[in-house]
PDB file of C-alpha atoms and ligand atoms in Angstrom:
ATOM      1  CA  MET A 210      51.331  25.795 -31.980  1.00  0.00           C
ATOM      2  CA  THR A 211      51.617  22.088 -31.070  1.00  0.00           C
ATOM      3  CA  ASP A 212      49.020  19.840 -32.715  1.00  0.00           C
ATOM      4  CA  VAL A 213      47.077  18.233 -29.859  1.00  0.00           C
ATOM      5  CA  SER A 214      44.366  16.607 -32.030  1.00  0.00           C
ATOM      6  CA  THR A 215      43.487  12.956 -31.269  1.00  0.00           C
ATOM      7  CA  PRO A 216      45.419  10.561 -33.532  1.00  0.00           C
ATOM      8  CA  GLU A 217      43.158   8.791 -36.015  1.00  0.00           C
ATOM      9  CA  LEU A 218      41.962   5.336 -34.905  1.00  0.00           C
ATOM     10  CA  ARG A 219      43.568   2.776 -37.206  1.00  0.00           C
ATOM     11  CA  LEU A 220      40.589   0.397 -37.446  1.00  0.00           C
ATOM     12  CA  ALA A 221      37.681   2.841 -37.163  1.00  0.00           C
ATOM     13  CA  GLY A 222      34.422   1.076 -38.113  1.00  0.00           C
ATOM     14  CA  LYS A 223      36.112  -2.162 -39.244  1.00  0.00           C
ATOM     15  CA  ARG A 224      34.012  -5.296 -38.667  1.00  0.00           C
ATOM     16  CA  ILE A 225      36.268  -8.038 -37.298  1.00  0.00           C
ATOM     17  CA  VAL A 226      35.680 -11.702 -36.427  1.00  0.00           C
ATOM     18  CA  ILE A 227      38.235 -13.328 -34.075  1.00  0.00           C
ATOM     19  CA  THR A 228      38.266 -17.042 -33.259  1.00  0.00           C
ATOM     20  CA  GLY A 229      39.919 -18.011 -29.973  1.00  0.00           C
ATOM     21  CA  GLY A 230      39.387 -14.478 -28.722  1.00  0.00           C
ATOM     22  CA  ALA A 231      38.314 -15.423 -25.197  1.00  0.00           C
ATOM     23  CA  ARG A 232      41.859 -15.238 -23.856  1.00  0.00           C
ATOM     24  CA  GLY A 233      45.567 -15.337 -24.733  1.00  0.00           C
ATOM     25  CA  ILE A 234      46.778 -13.987 -28.060  1.00  0.00           C
ATOM     26  CA  GLY A 235      43.268 -13.779 -29.585  1.00  0.00           C
ATOM     27  CA  GLY A 236      42.016 -11.997 -26.469  1.00  0.00           C
ATOM     28  CA  ALA A 237      44.819  -9.419 -26.679  1.00  0.00           C
ATOM     29  CA  ILE A 238      44.169  -8.891 -30.401  1.00  0.00           C
ATOM     30  CA  ALA A 239      40.458  -8.316 -29.681  1.00  0.00           C
ATOM     31  CA  ALA A 240      41.302  -5.692 -27.037  1.00  0.00           C
ATOM     32  CA  ARG A 241      43.815  -3.922 -29.300  1.00  0.00           C
ATOM     33  CA  TYR A 242      41.375  -3.839 -32.217  1.00  0.00           C
ATOM     34  CA  VAL A 243      38.523  -2.435 -30.097  1.00  0.00           C
ATOM     35  CA  ALA A 244      40.894   0.244 -28.770  1.00  0.00           C
ATOM     36  CA  GLU A 245      41.566   1.197 -32.405  1.00  0.00           C
ATOM     37  CA  GLY A 246      37.864   1.642 -33.181  1.00  0.00           C
ATOM     38  CA  ALA A 247      36.920  -1.795 -34.559  1.00  0.00           C
ATOM     39  CA  ARG A 248      33.641  -3.635 -33.976  1.00  0.00           C
ATOM     40  CA  VAL A 249      34.666  -7.126 -32.879  1.00  0.00           C
ATOM     41  CA  SER A 250      32.891 -10.473 -32.645  1.00  0.00           C
ATOM     42  CA  ILE A 251      34.616 -13.203 -30.639  1.00  0.00           C
ATOM     43  CA  LEU A 252      34.132 -16.935 -31.280  1.00  0.00           C
ATOM     44  CA  ASP A 253      35.337 -19.401 -28.642  1.00  0.00           C
ATOM     45  CA  ARG A 254      34.371 -22.588 -26.843  1.00  0.00           C
ATOM     46  CA  LEU A 255      35.061 -20.988 -23.432  1.00  0.00           C
ATOM     47  CA  ALA A 256      31.558 -19.627 -22.891  1.00  0.00           C
ATOM     48  CA  ALA A 257      31.961 -17.837 -19.552  1.00  0.00           C
ATOM     49  CA  GLU A 258      35.461 -16.456 -20.208  1.00  0.00           C
ATOM     50  CA  GLY A 259      34.583 -15.437 -23.764  1.00  0.00           C
ATOM     51  CA  ALA A 260      31.321 -13.727 -22.820  1.00  0.00           C
ATOM     52  CA  ALA A 261      33.026 -11.844 -19.958  1.00  0.00           C
ATOM     53  CA  HIS A 262      35.955 -10.677 -22.124  1.00  0.00           C
ATOM     54  CA  ALA A 263      33.606  -9.624 -24.932  1.00  0.00           C
ATOM     55  CA  ALA A 264      31.344  -7.737 -22.481  1.00  0.00           C
ATOM     56  CA  SER A 265      34.351  -5.909 -21.017  1.00  0.00           C
ATOM     57  CA  LEU A 266      35.279  -4.736 -24.526  1.00  0.00           C
ATOM     58  CA  GLY A 267      31.764  -4.052 -25.820  1.00  0.00           C
ATOM     59  CA  ALA A 268      32.265  -6.860 -28.364  1.00  0.00           C
ATOM     60  CA  ASP A 269      29.891  -9.644 -29.496  1.00  0.00           C
ATOM     61  CA  PHE A 270      30.421 -13.238 -28.393  1.00  0.00           C
ATOM     62  CA  HIS A 271      29.393 -16.559 -29.947  1.00  0.00           C
ATOM     63  CA  GLU A 272      30.091 -19.891 -28.284  1.00  0.00           C
ATOM     64  CA  VAL A 273      31.417 -22.491 -30.743  1.00  0.00           C
ATOM     65  CA  ASP A 274      33.261 -25.783 -30.864  1.00  0.00           C
ATOM     66  CA  LEU A 275      35.481 -25.461 -33.918  1.00  0.00           C
ATOM     67  CA  LEU A 276      36.104 -29.198 -33.834  1.00  0.00           C
ATOM     68  CA  ASP A 277      32.619 -29.503 -35.368  1.00  0.00           C
ATOM     69  CA  PRO A 278      32.560 -28.107 -38.934  1.00  0.00           C
ATOM     70  CA  LEU A 279      28.808 -27.432 -38.874  1.00  0.00           C
ATOM     71  CA  ASP A 280      29.042 -25.560 -35.585  1.00  0.00           C
ATOM     72  CA  ALA A 281      32.024 -23.598 -36.931  1.00  0.00           C
ATOM     73  CA  GLU A 282      30.014 -22.585 -40.004  1.00  0.00           C
ATOM     74  CA  ARG A 283      26.924 -21.693 -37.956  1.00  0.00           C
ATOM     75  CA  ALA A 284      28.816 -19.535 -35.461  1.00  0.00           C
ATOM     76  CA  THR A 285      30.893 -17.748 -38.122  1.00  0.00           C
ATOM     77  CA  LYS A 286      27.729 -16.921 -40.098  1.00  0.00           C
ATOM     78  CA  ALA A 287      26.089 -15.626 -36.905  1.00  0.00           C
ATOM     79  CA  ALA A 288      29.130 -13.442 -36.162  1.00  0.00           C
ATOM     80  CA  VAL A 289      29.189 -11.979 -39.680  1.00  0.00           C
ATOM     81  CA  GLU A 290      25.427 -11.357 -39.612  1.00  0.00           C
ATOM     82  CA  GLY A 291      25.718  -9.699 -36.208  1.00  0.00           C
ATOM     83  CA  LEU A 292      28.363  -7.294 -37.523  1.00  0.00           C
ATOM     84  CA  GLY A 293      26.476  -6.696 -40.796  1.00  0.00           C
ATOM     85  CA  GLY A 294      29.461  -7.982 -42.816  1.00  0.00           C
ATOM     86  CA  VAL A 295      33.139  -8.585 -42.196  1.00  0.00           C
ATOM     87  CA  ASP A 296      36.338  -6.707 -43.102  1.00  0.00           C
ATOM     88  CA  VAL A 297      38.918  -8.736 -41.180  1.00  0.00           C
ATOM     89  CA  LEU A 298      39.039 -12.356 -39.993  1.00  0.00           C
ATOM     90  CA  VAL A 299      41.567 -13.432 -37.367  1.00  0.00           C
ATOM     91  CA  ASN A 300      41.883 -17.182 -36.729  1.00  0.00           C
ATOM     92  CA  SER A 301      43.593 -17.535 -33.350  1.00  0.00           C
ATOM     93  CA  ALA A 302      41.886 -20.626 -31.876  1.00  0.00           C
ATOM     94  CA  GLY A 303      44.293 -23.502 -31.530  1.00  0.00           C
ATOM     95  CA  ILE A 304      45.444 -26.385 -29.343  1.00  0.00           C
ATOM     96  CA  LEU A 305      48.837 -27.830 -28.446  1.00  0.00           C
ATOM     97  CA  ARG A 306      49.091 -31.377 -27.088  1.00  0.00           C
ATOM     98  CA  PHE A 307      52.489 -32.708 -26.101  1.00  0.00           C
ATOM     99  CA  THR A 308      52.862 -36.282 -27.399  1.00  0.00           C
ATOM    100  CA  PRO A 309      55.953 -38.029 -28.780  1.00  0.00           C
ATOM    101  CA  LEU A 310      55.347 -39.102 -32.395  1.00  0.00           C
ATOM    102  CA  LEU A 311      55.524 -42.802 -31.489  1.00  0.00           C
ATOM    103  CA  ASP A 312      52.587 -42.354 -29.116  1.00  0.00           C
ATOM    104  CA  LEU A 313      50.530 -40.111 -31.406  1.00  0.00           C
ATOM    105  CA  THR A 314      47.104 -41.565 -32.241  1.00  0.00           C
ATOM    106  CA  VAL A 315      45.015 -40.900 -35.340  1.00  0.00           C
ATOM    107  CA  LYS A 316      42.390 -39.306 -33.040  1.00  0.00           C
ATOM    108  CA  ASP A 317      44.976 -36.846 -31.659  1.00  0.00           C
ATOM    109  CA  TRP A 318      46.247 -36.065 -35.154  1.00  0.00           C
ATOM    110  CA  ASN A 319      42.707 -35.490 -36.506  1.00  0.00           C
ATOM    111  CA  GLU A 320      41.592 -33.319 -33.587  1.00  0.00           C
ATOM    112  CA  THR A 321      44.708 -31.142 -33.780  1.00  0.00           C
ATOM    113  CA  PHE A 322      44.333 -30.676 -37.532  1.00  0.00           C
ATOM    114  CA  SER A 323      40.559 -30.114 -37.239  1.00  0.00           C
ATOM    115  CA  ILE A 324      40.909 -27.243 -34.762  1.00  0.00           C
ATOM    116  CA  ASN A 325      44.253 -25.755 -35.855  1.00  0.00           C
ATOM    117  CA  THR A 326      43.832 -26.009 -39.619  1.00  0.00           C
ATOM    118  CA  ARG A 327      40.516 -27.265 -41.010  1.00  0.00           C
ATOM    119  CA  ALA A 328      38.426 -24.853 -38.914  1.00  0.00           C
ATOM    120  CA  MET A 329      40.326 -21.998 -40.584  1.00  0.00           C
ATOM    121  CA  LEU A 330      39.099 -23.182 -43.966  1.00  0.00           C
ATOM    122  CA  THR A 331      35.487 -23.070 -42.739  1.00  0.00           C
ATOM    123  CA  THR A 332      35.717 -19.607 -41.158  1.00  0.00           C
ATOM    124  CA  MET A 333      37.558 -18.265 -44.223  1.00  0.00           C
ATOM    125  CA  GLN A 334      34.934 -19.707 -46.596  1.00  0.00           C
ATOM    126  CA  VAL A 335      32.097 -18.010 -44.686  1.00  0.00           C
ATOM    127  CA  CYS A 336      33.911 -14.668 -44.349  1.00  0.00           C
ATOM    128  CA  VAL A 337      35.349 -14.541 -47.873  1.00  0.00           C
ATOM    129  CA  ARG A 338      31.936 -15.297 -49.424  1.00  0.00           C
ATOM    130  CA  SER A 339      30.600 -12.283 -47.518  1.00  0.00           C
ATOM    131  CA  MET A 340      33.583 -10.097 -48.516  1.00  0.00           C
ATOM    132  CA  ILE A 341      33.184 -11.013 -52.202  1.00  0.00           C
ATOM    133  CA  ALA A 342      29.403 -10.446 -52.092  1.00  0.00           C
ATOM    134  CA  GLU A 343      29.937  -6.994 -50.570  1.00  0.00           C
ATOM    135  CA  GLY A 344      32.648  -6.191 -53.101  1.00  0.00           C
ATOM    136  CA  THR A 345      34.897  -4.742 -50.414  1.00  0.00           C
ATOM    137  CA  SER A 346      38.507  -5.755 -49.872  1.00  0.00           C
ATOM    138  CA  GLY A 347      39.253  -7.871 -46.826  1.00  0.00           C
ATOM    139  CA  LYS A 348      42.054  -9.174 -44.675  1.00  0.00           C
ATOM    140  CA  ILE A 349      42.698 -12.625 -43.245  1.00  0.00           C
ATOM    141  CA  ILE A 350      45.178 -13.219 -40.426  1.00  0.00           C
ATOM    142  CA  ASN A 351      45.836 -16.834 -39.452  1.00  0.00           C
ATOM    143  CA  LEU A 352      47.796 -17.807 -36.351  1.00  0.00           C
ATOM    144  CA  ALA A 353      50.440 -20.357 -37.310  1.00  0.00           C
ATOM    145  CA  SER A 354      53.552 -20.719 -35.120  1.00  0.00           C
ATOM    146  CA  MET A 355      57.314 -20.849 -35.273  1.00  0.00           C
ATOM    147  CA  ALA A 356      56.635 -24.581 -34.972  1.00  0.00           C
ATOM    148  CA  ALA A 357      55.694 -24.403 -38.675  1.00  0.00           C
ATOM    149  CA  LYS A 358      59.338 -23.638 -39.453  1.00  0.00           C
ATOM    150  CA  LYS A 359      61.101 -25.382 -36.565  1.00  0.00           C
ATOM    151  CA  GLY A 360      59.601 -28.270 -34.571  1.00  0.00           C
ATOM    152  CA  GLY A 361      59.677 -28.485 -30.807  1.00  0.00           C
ATOM    153  CA  ALA A 362      60.344 -31.437 -28.498  1.00  0.00           C
ATOM    154  CA  GLY A 363      57.264 -33.628 -28.026  1.00  0.00           C
ATOM    155  CA  GLU A 364      54.941 -31.277 -29.926  1.00  0.00           C
ATOM    156  CA  GLY A 365      53.228 -34.157 -31.759  1.00  0.00           C
ATOM    157  CA  ALA A 366      50.923 -33.128 -34.611  1.00  0.00           C
ATOM    158  CA  TYR A 367      51.187 -29.405 -33.772  1.00  0.00           C
ATOM    159  CA  PRO A 368      54.146 -28.423 -36.045  1.00  0.00           C
ATOM    160  CA  ALA A 369      52.610 -30.210 -39.053  1.00  0.00           C
ATOM    161  CA  SER A 370      49.224 -28.575 -38.408  1.00  0.00           C
ATOM    162  CA  LYS A 371      50.892 -25.135 -38.291  1.00  0.00           C
ATOM    163  CA  ALA A 372      52.956 -25.753 -41.450  1.00  0.00           C
ATOM    164  CA  ALA A 373      49.613 -26.568 -43.077  1.00  0.00           C
ATOM    165  CA  VAL A 374      48.255 -23.214 -41.835  1.00  0.00           C
ATOM    166  CA  VAL A 375      51.123 -21.433 -43.610  1.00  0.00           C
ATOM    167  CA  ALA A 376      50.407 -23.343 -46.851  1.00  0.00           C
ATOM    168  CA  LEU A 377      46.636 -22.837 -46.594  1.00  0.00           C
ATOM    169  CA  THR A 378      47.157 -19.115 -46.037  1.00  0.00           C
ATOM    170  CA  ARG A 379      49.414 -18.834 -49.111  1.00  0.00           C
ATOM    171  CA  GLN A 380      46.733 -20.579 -51.164  1.00  0.00           C
ATOM    172  CA  ALA A 381      44.110 -18.154 -49.812  1.00  0.00           C
ATOM    173  CA  ALA A 382      46.341 -15.231 -50.818  1.00  0.00           C
ATOM    174  CA  LEU A 383      46.733 -16.673 -54.324  1.00  0.00           C
ATOM    175  CA  GLU A 384      43.042 -17.413 -54.902  1.00  0.00           C
ATOM    176  CA  TRP A 385      41.457 -14.344 -53.308  1.00  0.00           C
ATOM    177  CA  GLY A 386      43.932 -11.611 -54.215  1.00  0.00           C
ATOM    178  CA  VAL A 387      41.847 -10.928 -57.315  1.00  0.00           C
ATOM    179  CA  HIS A 388      39.078  -9.721 -54.957  1.00  0.00           C
ATOM    180  CA  GLY A 389      41.458  -7.400 -53.118  1.00  0.00           C
ATOM    181  CA  ILE A 390      41.630  -9.799 -50.172  1.00  0.00           C
ATOM    182  CA  THR A 391      44.979 -10.319 -48.440  1.00  0.00           C
ATOM    183  CA  ALA A 392      45.901 -13.356 -46.327  1.00  0.00           C
ATOM    184  CA  ASN A 393      48.920 -13.641 -44.057  1.00  0.00           C
ATOM    185  CA  SER A 394      49.928 -15.943 -41.250  1.00  0.00           C
ATOM    186  CA  LEU A 395      51.634 -15.014 -38.018  1.00  0.00           C
ATOM    187  CA  CYS A 396      54.308 -17.282 -36.564  1.00  0.00           C
ATOM    188  CA  PRO A 397      54.698 -16.402 -32.873  1.00  0.00           C
ATOM    189  CA  GLY A 398      57.550 -17.820 -30.817  1.00  0.00           C
ATOM    190  CA  TYR A 399      57.075 -18.730 -27.161  1.00  0.00           C
ATOM    191  CA  ILE A 400      54.296 -16.435 -25.925  1.00  0.00           C
ATOM    192  CA  LEU A 401      53.243 -16.377 -22.264  1.00  0.00           C
ATOM    193  CA  THR A 402      49.619 -17.577 -22.334  1.00  0.00           C
ATOM    194  CA  GLU A 403      47.652 -20.546 -20.971  1.00  0.00           C
ATOM    195  CA  MET A 404      49.005 -22.588 -23.893  1.00  0.00           C
ATOM    196  CA  GLY A 405      51.966 -24.533 -22.542  1.00  0.00           C
ATOM    197  CA  ALA A 406      51.423 -23.129 -19.031  1.00  0.00           C
ATOM    198  CA  ALA A 407      50.942 -26.594 -17.517  1.00  0.00           C
ATOM    199  CA  THR A 408      54.512 -27.633 -18.392  1.00  0.00           C
ATOM    200  CA  ARG A 409      56.187 -24.224 -17.932  1.00  0.00           C
ATOM    201  CA  THR A 410      59.026 -24.233 -15.393  1.00  0.00           C
ATOM    202  CA  GLN A 411      61.588 -21.510 -14.646  1.00  0.00           C
ATOM    203  CA  GLU A 412      64.196 -23.778 -16.243  1.00  0.00           C
ATOM    204  CA  LYS A 413      62.139 -23.901 -19.461  1.00  0.00           C
ATOM    205  CA  ILE A 414      61.595 -20.144 -19.430  1.00  0.00           C
ATOM    206  CA  ASP A 415      65.350 -19.554 -19.106  1.00  0.00           C
ATOM    207  CA  ALA A 416      66.184 -22.070 -21.838  1.00  0.00           C
ATOM    208  CA  TRP A 417      63.677 -20.638 -24.332  1.00  0.00           C
ATOM    209  CA  SER A 418      64.576 -17.028 -23.476  1.00  0.00           C
ATOM    210  CA  ALA A 419      68.185 -17.794 -24.401  1.00  0.00           C
ATOM    211  CA  TYR A 420      67.086 -18.650 -27.984  1.00  0.00           C
ATOM    212  CA  SER A 421      66.016 -15.012 -28.472  1.00  0.00           C
ATOM    213  CA  PRO A 422      68.630 -12.321 -29.132  1.00  0.00           C
ATOM    214  CA  LEU A 423      66.294 -10.103 -27.064  1.00  0.00           C
ATOM    215  CA  GLY A 424      66.629 -12.560 -24.161  1.00  0.00           C
ATOM    216  CA  ARG A 425      62.962 -12.886 -23.284  1.00  0.00           C
ATOM    217  CA  LEU A 426      59.738 -14.708 -24.134  1.00  0.00           C
ATOM    218  CA  GLY A 427      56.869 -12.900 -25.879  1.00  0.00           C
ATOM    219  CA  GLU A 428      53.736 -11.316 -24.424  1.00  0.00           C
ATOM    220  CA  PRO A 429      50.328 -11.517 -26.147  1.00  0.00           C
ATOM    221  CA  SER A 430      50.650  -7.747 -26.733  1.00  0.00           C
ATOM    222  CA  ASP A 431      53.791  -8.361 -28.853  1.00  0.00           C
ATOM    223  CA  VAL A 432      51.670 -10.430 -31.250  1.00  0.00           C
ATOM    224  CA  ALA A 433      48.684  -8.041 -31.064  1.00  0.00           C
ATOM    225  CA  SER A 434      50.896  -5.165 -32.273  1.00  0.00           C
ATOM    226  CA  VAL A 435      51.819  -7.038 -35.453  1.00  0.00           C
ATOM    227  CA  ALA A 436      48.213  -8.210 -35.871  1.00  0.00           C
ATOM    228  CA  LEU A 437      47.153  -4.537 -35.739  1.00  0.00           C
ATOM    229  CA  PHE A 438      49.542  -3.729 -38.580  1.00  0.00           C
ATOM    230  CA  LEU A 439      48.126  -6.663 -40.595  1.00  0.00           C
ATOM    231  CA  ALA A 440      44.523  -5.527 -40.047  1.00  0.00           C
ATOM    232  CA  SER A 441      45.290  -1.901 -40.927  1.00  0.00           C
ATOM    233  CA  SER A 442      45.688  -0.314 -44.342  1.00  0.00           C
ATOM    234  CA  ASP A 443      49.448  -0.095 -43.658  1.00  0.00           C
ATOM    235  CA  SER A 444      49.704  -3.725 -44.805  1.00  0.00           C
ATOM    236  CA  ASP A 445      47.633  -3.370 -48.012  1.00  0.00           C
ATOM    237  CA  TYR A 446      50.467  -4.599 -50.278  1.00  0.00           C
ATOM    238  CA  LEU A 447      51.451  -7.537 -48.062  1.00  0.00           C
ATOM    239  CA  THR A 448      49.973 -10.964 -48.776  1.00  0.00           C
ATOM    240  CA  GLY A 449      50.899 -14.647 -48.617  1.00  0.00           C
ATOM    241  CA  GLN A 450      53.522 -14.052 -45.934  1.00  0.00           C
ATOM    242  CA  ALA A 451      54.317 -16.041 -42.786  1.00  0.00           C
ATOM    243  CA  ILE A 452      55.580 -13.396 -40.388  1.00  0.00           C
ATOM    244  CA  ASN A 453      57.727 -14.362 -37.407  1.00  0.00           C
ATOM    245  CA  VAL A 454      56.994 -12.740 -34.046  1.00  0.00           C
ATOM    246  CA  THR A 455      59.622 -14.719 -32.187  1.00  0.00           C
ATOM    247  CA  GLY A 456      62.038 -12.174 -30.732  1.00  0.00           C
ATOM    248  CA  GLY A 457      64.483 -13.521 -33.305  1.00  0.00           C
ATOM    249  CA  MET A 458      64.240 -17.177 -32.214  1.00  0.00           C
ATOM    250  CA  VAL A 459      63.518 -17.963 -35.872  1.00  0.00           C
ATOM    251  CA  MET A 460      64.847 -15.761 -38.693  1.00  0.00           C
ATOM    252  CA  HIS A 461      63.616 -17.471 -41.866  1.00  0.00           C
TER     253      HIS A 461
HETATM  254  N1  NAD B 579      51.355 -19.268 -26.827  1.00  0.00           N
HETATM  255  C1  NAD B 579      52.312 -19.542 -27.693  1.00  0.00           C
HETATM  256  O1  NAD B 579      53.494 -19.695 -27.319  1.00  0.00           O
HETATM  257  C2  NAD B 579      52.006 -19.673 -29.155  1.00  0.00           C
HETATM  258  C3  NAD B 579      53.094 -19.746 -30.029  1.00  0.00           C
HETATM  259  C4  NAD B 579      52.851 -19.869 -31.382  1.00  0.00           C
HETATM  260  C5  NAD B 579      51.555 -19.921 -31.856  1.00  0.00           C
HETATM  261  N2  NAD B 579      50.522 -19.853 -31.001  1.00  0.00           N
HETATM  262  C6  NAD B 579      49.172 -19.942 -31.593  1.00  0.00           C
HETATM  263  O2  NAD B 579      48.447 -18.780 -31.270  1.00  0.00           O
HETATM  264  C7  NAD B 579      47.054 -19.095 -31.157  1.00  0.00           C
HETATM  265  C8  NAD B 579      46.531 -18.615 -29.823  1.00  0.00           C
HETATM  266  O3  NAD B 579      47.202 -19.337 -28.778  1.00  0.00           O
HETATM  267  P1  NAD B 579      47.247 -18.825 -27.265  1.00  0.00           P
HETATM  268  O4  NAD B 579      48.636 -18.899 -26.828  1.00  0.00           O
HETATM  269  O5  NAD B 579      46.480 -17.567 -27.140  1.00  0.00           O
HETATM  270  O6  NAD B 579      46.487 -20.050 -26.563  1.00  0.00           O
HETATM  271  P2  NAD B 579      45.235 -20.060 -25.569  1.00  0.00           P
HETATM  272  O7  NAD B 579      45.069 -21.487 -25.194  1.00  0.00           O
HETATM  273  O8  NAD B 579      45.400 -19.054 -24.505  1.00  0.00           O
HETATM  274  O9  NAD B 579      44.048 -19.583 -26.510  1.00  0.00           O
HETATM  275  C9  NAD B 579      43.507 -20.416 -27.493  1.00  0.00           C
HETATM  276  C10 NAD B 579      42.021 -20.136 -27.586  1.00  0.00           C
HETATM  277  O10 NAD B 579      41.468 -21.034 -28.582  1.00  0.00           O
HETATM  278  C11 NAD B 579      40.260 -21.532 -28.062  1.00  0.00           C
HETATM  279  N3  NAD B 579      39.932 -22.841 -28.638  1.00  0.00           N
HETATM  280  C12 NAD B 579      40.689 -23.962 -28.571  1.00  0.00           C
HETATM  281  N4  NAD B 579      40.015 -24.998 -29.122  1.00  0.00           N
HETATM  282  C13 NAD B 579      38.811 -24.509 -29.531  1.00  0.00           C
HETATM  283  C14 NAD B 579      37.684 -25.093 -30.154  1.00  0.00           C
HETATM  284  N5  NAD B 579      37.616 -26.406 -30.424  1.00  0.00           N
HETATM  285  N6  NAD B 579      36.619 -24.300 -30.443  1.00  0.00           N
HETATM  286  C15 NAD B 579      36.665 -22.980 -30.151  1.00  0.00           C
HETATM  287  N7  NAD B 579      37.698 -22.370 -29.541  1.00  0.00           N
HETATM  288  C16 NAD B 579      38.763 -23.138 -29.232  1.00  0.00           C
HETATM  289  C17 NAD B 579      40.498 -21.667 -26.568  1.00  0.00           C
HETATM  290  O11 NAD B 579      39.293 -21.786 -25.843  1.00  0.00           O
HETATM  291  C18 NAD B 579      41.284 -20.404 -26.269  1.00  0.00           C
HETATM  292  O12 NAD B 579      40.459 -19.314 -25.934  1.00  0.00           O
HETATM  293  C19 NAD B 579      46.955 -20.605 -31.342  1.00  0.00           C
HETATM  294  O13 NAD B 579      46.581 -20.905 -32.664  1.00  0.00           O
HETATM  295  C20 NAD B 579      48.357 -21.088 -31.048  1.00  0.00           C
HETATM  296  O14 NAD B 579      48.641 -22.318 -31.683  1.00  0.00           O
HETATM  297  C21 NAD B 579      50.717 -19.741 -29.656  1.00  0.00           C
END
């Protein structure tokens, strides 16, 4: 007889905090995780969009401006308390500002690094303290970018901030492995979200698609599939890696 039993949910009961989960890649990861049985708490500065997406998924939502370290700490603590602990942290919030290096100001540099990199330190500190106190293993997934390995025209401070994410994530893997905590970064290629939408032309889409042996740009669901693997027990022996999800645009 054919086995028609429901396949086991891969994240059943997992408590997961996702920054930048109101939309885009973080939003798709939140939806995929909920579909696999996780309890999710979304942190984002987009209050209306974030609350609506969370409500549609049955997830929690906390408004936050990650530019502010105290607000980042407050909101992450509230998310962890709301879930009664945390098993997985996904840092997806990020910004991309196109500025040639000669025009880049210290303010731009600091804001990009504060949101893209330093905020990850704060959310990791809050979540890892909770994971260690509970004595359970945990998983950290940080969104870097292929820009960490290969810059892009006019991307300003963004590539450096994402290279720093890769290095910070390796350090997290080194320091917290002893507690059974893994940390990996994801390096997406060109993914079709609001990020970069303002400057996206058909010409650009064609040019970037040609960099991929698969001949297309990525969808948020392409990244969510790999993020599901990283949150699941299938990736238990994987840590300190910077995994490309670029359709082969970058292969190192
Ligand atoms: N889209 C791409 O092509 C691409 C490629 C590589 C890496 N990434 C990375 O993936 C992550 C998600 O990007 P996306 O494409 O979904 O972009 P997006 O703009 O659709 O989503 C980013 C989310 O981060 C939130 N956010 C930004 N600043 C914030 C702040 N100060 N406080 C709280 N929340 C804030 C936004 O409100 C938004 O919901 C980012 O870290 C980005 O750098 C994206």
